[in-house]
PDB file of C-alpha atoms in Angstrom:
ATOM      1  CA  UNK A1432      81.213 251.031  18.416  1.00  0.00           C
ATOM      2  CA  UNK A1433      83.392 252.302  15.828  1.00  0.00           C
ATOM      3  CA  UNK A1434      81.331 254.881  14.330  1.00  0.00           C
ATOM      4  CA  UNK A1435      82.824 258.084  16.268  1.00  0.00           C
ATOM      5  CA  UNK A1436      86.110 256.768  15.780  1.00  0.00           C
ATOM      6  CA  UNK A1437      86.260 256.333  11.726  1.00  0.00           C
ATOM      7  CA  UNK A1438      84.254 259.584  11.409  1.00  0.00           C
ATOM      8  CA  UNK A1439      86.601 261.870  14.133  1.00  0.00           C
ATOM      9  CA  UNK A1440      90.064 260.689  12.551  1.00  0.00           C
ATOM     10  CA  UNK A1441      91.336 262.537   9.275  1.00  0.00           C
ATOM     11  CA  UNK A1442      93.700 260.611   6.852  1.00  0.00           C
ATOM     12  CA  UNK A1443      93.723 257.054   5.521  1.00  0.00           C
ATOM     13  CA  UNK A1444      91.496 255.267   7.948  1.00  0.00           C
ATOM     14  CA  UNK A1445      87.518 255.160   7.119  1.00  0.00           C
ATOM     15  CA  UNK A1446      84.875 253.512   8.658  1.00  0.00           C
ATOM     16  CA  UNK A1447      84.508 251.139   5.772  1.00  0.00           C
ATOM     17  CA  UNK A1448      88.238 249.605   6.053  1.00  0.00           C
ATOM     18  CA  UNK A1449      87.611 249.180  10.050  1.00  0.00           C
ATOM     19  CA  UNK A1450      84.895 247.973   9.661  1.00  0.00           C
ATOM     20  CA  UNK A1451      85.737 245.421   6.885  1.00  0.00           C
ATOM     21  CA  UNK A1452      88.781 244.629   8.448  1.00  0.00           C
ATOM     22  CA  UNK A1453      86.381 243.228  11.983  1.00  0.00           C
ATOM     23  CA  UNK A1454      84.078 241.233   9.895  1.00  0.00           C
ATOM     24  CA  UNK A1455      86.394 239.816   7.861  1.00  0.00           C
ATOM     25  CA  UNK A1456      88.368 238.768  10.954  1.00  0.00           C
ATOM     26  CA  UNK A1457      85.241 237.755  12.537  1.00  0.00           C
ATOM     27  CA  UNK A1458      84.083 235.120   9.726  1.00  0.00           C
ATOM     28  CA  UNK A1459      87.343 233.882   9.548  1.00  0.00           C
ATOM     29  CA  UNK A1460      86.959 233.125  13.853  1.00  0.00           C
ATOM     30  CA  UNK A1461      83.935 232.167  13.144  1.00  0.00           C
ATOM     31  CA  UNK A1462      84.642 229.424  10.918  1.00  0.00           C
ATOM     32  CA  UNK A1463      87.701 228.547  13.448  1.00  0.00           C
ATOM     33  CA  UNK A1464      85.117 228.472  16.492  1.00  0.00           C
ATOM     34  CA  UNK A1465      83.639 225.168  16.381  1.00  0.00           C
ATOM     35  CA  UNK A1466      87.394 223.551  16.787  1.00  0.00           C
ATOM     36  CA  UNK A1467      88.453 226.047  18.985  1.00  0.00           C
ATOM     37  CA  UNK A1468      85.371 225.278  21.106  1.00  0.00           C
ATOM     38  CA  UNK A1469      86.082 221.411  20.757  1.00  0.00           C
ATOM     39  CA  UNK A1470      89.320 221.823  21.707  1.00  0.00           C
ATOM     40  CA  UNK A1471      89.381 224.754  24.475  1.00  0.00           C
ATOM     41  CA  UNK A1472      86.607 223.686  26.094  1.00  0.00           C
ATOM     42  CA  UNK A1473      83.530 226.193  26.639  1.00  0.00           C
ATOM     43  CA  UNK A1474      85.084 228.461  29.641  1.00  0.00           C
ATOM     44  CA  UNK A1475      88.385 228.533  28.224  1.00  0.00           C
ATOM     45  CA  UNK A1476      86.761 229.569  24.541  1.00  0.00           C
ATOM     46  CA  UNK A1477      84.663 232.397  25.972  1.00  0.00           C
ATOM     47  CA  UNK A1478      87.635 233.439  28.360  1.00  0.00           C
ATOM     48  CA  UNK A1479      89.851 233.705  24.907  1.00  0.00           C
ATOM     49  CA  UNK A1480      87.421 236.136  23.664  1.00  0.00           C
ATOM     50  CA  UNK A1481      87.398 238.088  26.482  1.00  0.00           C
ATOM     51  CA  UNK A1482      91.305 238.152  26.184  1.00  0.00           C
ATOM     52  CA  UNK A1483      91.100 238.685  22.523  1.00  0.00           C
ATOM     53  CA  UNK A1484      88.782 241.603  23.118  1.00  0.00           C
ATOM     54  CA  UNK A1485      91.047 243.057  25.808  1.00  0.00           C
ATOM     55  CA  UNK A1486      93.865 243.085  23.362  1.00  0.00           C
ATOM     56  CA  UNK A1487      92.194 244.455  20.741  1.00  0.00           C
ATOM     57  CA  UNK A1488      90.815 247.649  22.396  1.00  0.00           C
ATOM     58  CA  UNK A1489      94.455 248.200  24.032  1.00  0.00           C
ATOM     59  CA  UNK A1490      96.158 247.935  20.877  1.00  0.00           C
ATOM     60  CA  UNK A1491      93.425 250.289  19.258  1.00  0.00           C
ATOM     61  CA  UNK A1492      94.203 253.104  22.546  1.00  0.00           C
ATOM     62  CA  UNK A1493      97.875 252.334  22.391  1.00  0.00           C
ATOM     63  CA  UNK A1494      98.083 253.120  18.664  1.00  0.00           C
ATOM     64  CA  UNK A1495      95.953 256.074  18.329  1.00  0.00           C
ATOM     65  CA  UNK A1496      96.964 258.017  15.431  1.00  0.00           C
ATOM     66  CA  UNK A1497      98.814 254.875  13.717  1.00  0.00           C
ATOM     67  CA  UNK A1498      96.572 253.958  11.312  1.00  0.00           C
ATOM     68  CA  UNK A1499      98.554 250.387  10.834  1.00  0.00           C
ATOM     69  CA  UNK A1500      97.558 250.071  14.515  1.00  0.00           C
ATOM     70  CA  UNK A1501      94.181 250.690  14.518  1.00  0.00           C
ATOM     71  CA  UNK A1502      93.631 247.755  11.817  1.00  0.00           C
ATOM     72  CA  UNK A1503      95.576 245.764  14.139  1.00  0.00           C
ATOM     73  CA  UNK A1504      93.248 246.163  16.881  1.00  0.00           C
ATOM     74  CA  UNK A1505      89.811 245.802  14.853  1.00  0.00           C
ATOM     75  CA  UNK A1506      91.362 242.630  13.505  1.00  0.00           C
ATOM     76  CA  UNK A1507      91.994 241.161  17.086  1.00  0.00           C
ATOM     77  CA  UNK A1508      88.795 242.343  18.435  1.00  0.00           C
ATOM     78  CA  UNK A1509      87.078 241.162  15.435  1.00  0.00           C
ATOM     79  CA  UNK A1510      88.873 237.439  16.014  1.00  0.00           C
ATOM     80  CA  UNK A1511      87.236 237.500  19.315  1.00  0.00           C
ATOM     81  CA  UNK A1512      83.765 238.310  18.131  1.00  0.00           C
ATOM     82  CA  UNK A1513      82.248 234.786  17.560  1.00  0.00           C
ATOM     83  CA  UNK A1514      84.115 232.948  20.451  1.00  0.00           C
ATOM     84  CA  UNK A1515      81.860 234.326  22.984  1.00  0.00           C
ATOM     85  CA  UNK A1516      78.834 235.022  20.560  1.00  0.00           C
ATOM     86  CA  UNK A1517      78.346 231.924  19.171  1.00  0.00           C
ATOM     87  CA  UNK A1518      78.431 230.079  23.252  1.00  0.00           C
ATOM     88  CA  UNK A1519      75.428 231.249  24.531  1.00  0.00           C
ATOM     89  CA  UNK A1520      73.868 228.313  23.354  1.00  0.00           C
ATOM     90  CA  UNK A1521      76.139 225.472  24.944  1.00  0.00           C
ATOM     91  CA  UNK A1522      75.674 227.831  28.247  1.00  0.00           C
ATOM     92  CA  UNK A1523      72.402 227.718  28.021  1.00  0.00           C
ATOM     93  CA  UNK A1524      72.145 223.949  27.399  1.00  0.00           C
ATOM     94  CA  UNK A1525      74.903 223.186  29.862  1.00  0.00           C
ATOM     95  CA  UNK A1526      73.263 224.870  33.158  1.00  0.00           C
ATOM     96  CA  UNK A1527      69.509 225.097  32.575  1.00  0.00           C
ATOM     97  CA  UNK A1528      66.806 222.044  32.094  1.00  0.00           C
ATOM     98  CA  UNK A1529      65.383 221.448  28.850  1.00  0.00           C
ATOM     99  CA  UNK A1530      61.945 223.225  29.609  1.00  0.00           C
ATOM    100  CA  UNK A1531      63.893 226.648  29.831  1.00  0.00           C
ATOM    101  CA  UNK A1532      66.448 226.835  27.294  1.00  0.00           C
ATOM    102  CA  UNK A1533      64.253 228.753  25.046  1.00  0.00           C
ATOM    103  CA  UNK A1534      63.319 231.394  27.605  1.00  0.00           C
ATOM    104  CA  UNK A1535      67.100 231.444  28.811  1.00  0.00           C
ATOM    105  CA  UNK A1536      68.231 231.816  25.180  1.00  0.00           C
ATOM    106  CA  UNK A1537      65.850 234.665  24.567  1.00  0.00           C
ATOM    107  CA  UNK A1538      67.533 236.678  27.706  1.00  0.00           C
ATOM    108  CA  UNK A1539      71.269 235.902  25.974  1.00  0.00           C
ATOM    109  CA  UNK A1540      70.405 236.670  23.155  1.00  0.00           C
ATOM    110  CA  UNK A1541      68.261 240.002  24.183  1.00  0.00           C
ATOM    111  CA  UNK A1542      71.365 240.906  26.394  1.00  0.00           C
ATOM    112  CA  UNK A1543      73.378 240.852  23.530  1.00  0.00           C
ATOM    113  CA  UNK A1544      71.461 243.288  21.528  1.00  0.00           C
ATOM    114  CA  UNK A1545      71.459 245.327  24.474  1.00  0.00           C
ATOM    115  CA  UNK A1546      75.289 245.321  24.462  1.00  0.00           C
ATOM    116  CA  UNK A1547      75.265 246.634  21.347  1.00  0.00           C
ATOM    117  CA  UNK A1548      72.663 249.296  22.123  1.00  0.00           C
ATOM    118  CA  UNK A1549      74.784 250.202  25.074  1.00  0.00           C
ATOM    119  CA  UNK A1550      78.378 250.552  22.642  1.00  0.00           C
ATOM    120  CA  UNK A1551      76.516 252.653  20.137  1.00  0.00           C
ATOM    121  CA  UNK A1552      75.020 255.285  22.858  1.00  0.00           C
ATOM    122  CA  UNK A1553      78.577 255.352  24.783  1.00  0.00           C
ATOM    123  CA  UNK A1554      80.227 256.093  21.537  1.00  0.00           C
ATOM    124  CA  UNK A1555      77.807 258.795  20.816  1.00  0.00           C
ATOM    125  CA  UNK A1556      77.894 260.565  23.655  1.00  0.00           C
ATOM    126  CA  UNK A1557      80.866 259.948  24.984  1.00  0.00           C
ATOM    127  CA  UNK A1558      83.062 261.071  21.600  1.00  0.00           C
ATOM    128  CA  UNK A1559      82.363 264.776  20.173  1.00  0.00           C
ATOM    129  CA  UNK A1560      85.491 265.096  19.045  1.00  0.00           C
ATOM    130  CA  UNK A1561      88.829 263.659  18.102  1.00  0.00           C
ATOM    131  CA  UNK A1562      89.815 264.188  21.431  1.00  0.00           C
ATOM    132  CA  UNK A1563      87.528 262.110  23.272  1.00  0.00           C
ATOM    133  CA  UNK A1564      88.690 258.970  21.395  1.00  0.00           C
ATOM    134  CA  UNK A1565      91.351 258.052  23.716  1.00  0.00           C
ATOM    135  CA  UNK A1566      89.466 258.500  26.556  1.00  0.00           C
ATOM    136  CA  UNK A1567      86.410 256.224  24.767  1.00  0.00           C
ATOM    137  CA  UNK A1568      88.866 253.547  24.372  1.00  0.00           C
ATOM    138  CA  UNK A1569      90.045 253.389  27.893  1.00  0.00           C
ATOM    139  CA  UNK A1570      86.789 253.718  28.947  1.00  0.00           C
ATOM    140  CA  UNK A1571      85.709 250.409  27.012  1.00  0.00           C
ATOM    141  CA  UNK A1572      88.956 248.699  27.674  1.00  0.00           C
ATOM    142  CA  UNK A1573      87.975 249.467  31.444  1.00  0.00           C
ATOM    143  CA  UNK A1574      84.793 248.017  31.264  1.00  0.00           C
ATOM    144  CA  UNK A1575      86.683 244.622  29.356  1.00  0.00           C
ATOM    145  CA  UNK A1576      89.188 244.350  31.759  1.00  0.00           C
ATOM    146  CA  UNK A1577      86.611 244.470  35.012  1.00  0.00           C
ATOM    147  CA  UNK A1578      84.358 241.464  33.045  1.00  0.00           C
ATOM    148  CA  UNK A1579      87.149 239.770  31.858  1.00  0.00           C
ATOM    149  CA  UNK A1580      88.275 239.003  35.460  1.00  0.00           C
ATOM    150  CA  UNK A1581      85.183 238.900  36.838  1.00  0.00           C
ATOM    151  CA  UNK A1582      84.882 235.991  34.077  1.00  0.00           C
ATOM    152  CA  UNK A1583      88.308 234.254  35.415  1.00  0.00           C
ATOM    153  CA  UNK A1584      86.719 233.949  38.580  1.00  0.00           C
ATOM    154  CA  UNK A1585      83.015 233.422  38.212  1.00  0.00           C
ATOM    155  CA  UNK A1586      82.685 231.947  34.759  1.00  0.00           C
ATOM    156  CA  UNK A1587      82.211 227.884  34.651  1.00  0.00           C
ATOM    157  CA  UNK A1588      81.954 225.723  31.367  1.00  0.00           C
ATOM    158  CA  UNK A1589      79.727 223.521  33.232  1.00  0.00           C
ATOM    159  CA  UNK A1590      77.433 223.146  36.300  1.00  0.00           C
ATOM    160  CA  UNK A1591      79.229 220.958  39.088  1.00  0.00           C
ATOM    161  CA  UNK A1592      77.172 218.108  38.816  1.00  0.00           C
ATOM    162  CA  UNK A1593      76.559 218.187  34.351  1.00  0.00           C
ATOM    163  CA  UNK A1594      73.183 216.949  32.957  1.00  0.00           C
ATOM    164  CA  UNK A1595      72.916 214.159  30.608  1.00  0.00           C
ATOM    165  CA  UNK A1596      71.475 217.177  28.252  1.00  0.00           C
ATOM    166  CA  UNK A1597      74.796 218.811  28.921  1.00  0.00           C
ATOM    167  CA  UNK A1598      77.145 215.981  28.772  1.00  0.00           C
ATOM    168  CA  UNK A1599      75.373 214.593  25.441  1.00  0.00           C
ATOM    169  CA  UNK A1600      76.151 218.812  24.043  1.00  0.00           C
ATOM    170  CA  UNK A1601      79.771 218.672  24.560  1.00  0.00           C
ATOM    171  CA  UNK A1602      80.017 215.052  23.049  1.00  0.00           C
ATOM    172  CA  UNK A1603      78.334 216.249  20.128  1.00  0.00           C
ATOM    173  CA  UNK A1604      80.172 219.626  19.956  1.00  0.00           C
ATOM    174  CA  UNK A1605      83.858 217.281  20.285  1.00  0.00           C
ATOM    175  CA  UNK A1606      82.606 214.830  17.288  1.00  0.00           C
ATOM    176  CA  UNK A1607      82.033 217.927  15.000  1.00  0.00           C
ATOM    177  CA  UNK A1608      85.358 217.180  12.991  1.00  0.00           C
ATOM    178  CA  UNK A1609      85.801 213.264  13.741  1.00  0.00           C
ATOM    179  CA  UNK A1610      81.889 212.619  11.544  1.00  0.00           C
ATOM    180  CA  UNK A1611      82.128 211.256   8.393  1.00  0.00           C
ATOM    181  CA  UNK A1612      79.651 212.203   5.392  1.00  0.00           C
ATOM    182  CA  UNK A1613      77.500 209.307   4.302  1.00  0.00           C
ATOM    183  CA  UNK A1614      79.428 208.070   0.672  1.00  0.00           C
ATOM    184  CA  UNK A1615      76.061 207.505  -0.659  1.00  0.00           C
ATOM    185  CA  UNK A1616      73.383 210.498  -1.665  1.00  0.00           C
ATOM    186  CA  UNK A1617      70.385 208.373  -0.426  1.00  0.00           C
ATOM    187  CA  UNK A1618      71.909 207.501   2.956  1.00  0.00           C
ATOM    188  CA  UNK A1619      72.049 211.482   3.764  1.00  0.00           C
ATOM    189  CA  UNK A1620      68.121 211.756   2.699  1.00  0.00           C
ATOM    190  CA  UNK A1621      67.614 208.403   5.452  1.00  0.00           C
ATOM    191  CA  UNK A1622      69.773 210.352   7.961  1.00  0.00           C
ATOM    192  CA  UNK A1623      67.842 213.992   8.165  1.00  0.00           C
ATOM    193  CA  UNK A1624      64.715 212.453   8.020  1.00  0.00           C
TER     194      UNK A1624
END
């Protein structure tokens, strides 16, 4: 969470441009995910993420009290936002059978809520004062580092032995880009219906 670190630093950096800064590098990923996804692959894409996140916070620690720095860092961590947000569904579709996505997409996507609950209590009670925002930094950087290679060495794109259900996913999720609009307006109404 940002929120003890825009509020404990004096000067030219406010919550509003950090925060700006990380969604507006997060839409732009976002709109870059789909290709990077097509053309990293699933474990590679969420492993970028990870890396991208990693960065991030150690540019953030690294440059504490350059205010340049610190938009350097929310930028990178915002880039790696969406390429392990927006996976949980080809995870989900790529190692479970059909009659449990939904309950295995409701624990992703619960866990993910809960990350966020967890960032937003460590930030407030782990930073009372300027201080304490180096040490909050390493602390999250810490915790990035120990899932990052615990995702080198445990995370697959794919179950050993795919499912048609997962092999027809990552077809679909490669043809994204190569699909061409219909050139006629009643062929799209035929096509979604």
């Amino acid at each position: 969470s940002v929120a003890p670190v825009a509020t404990m630093l004096e000067g030219d950096v406010g919550a509003e441009s950090l925060v700006s800064l990380f969604l507006i590098a997060s839409a732009v990923s976002t709109f870059c995910a789909p290709a990077t996804l097509s053309f990293l692959g699933l474990r590679r894409t969420v492993l970028l993420g990870a890396l991208l996140l990693l960065v991030g916070l150690y540019v953030c620690c690294a440059s504490s009290g350059f205010v340049e720095g610190l938009h350097v860092g929310f930028i990178i961590a915002g880039l790696s936002q969406p390429l392990y947000q927006i996976t949980p569904i080809f995870v989900v579709t790529a190692w479970f059978p059909p009659n449990e996505h939904t309950a295995m997409l409701r624990i992703v996507l619960q866990s993910n809520h809960l990350g966020i609950l967890f960032s937003f209590l460590c930030g407030t009670f782990l930073v009372s004062s300027e201080s304490d925002i180096v040490p909050y930094f390493q602390c999250i950087i810490l915790i990035a580092m120990i899932l990052f290679i615990a995702m080198v060495f445990h995370f697959e794109g794919a179950p050993p032995t795919p499912t048609p259900q997962t092999n027809m996913v990552f077809k679909e999720v490669e043809n994204i880009f190569t699909q061409q609009l219909p050139d006629e307006p009643h062929d799209v109404a035929l096509e979604f219906t």
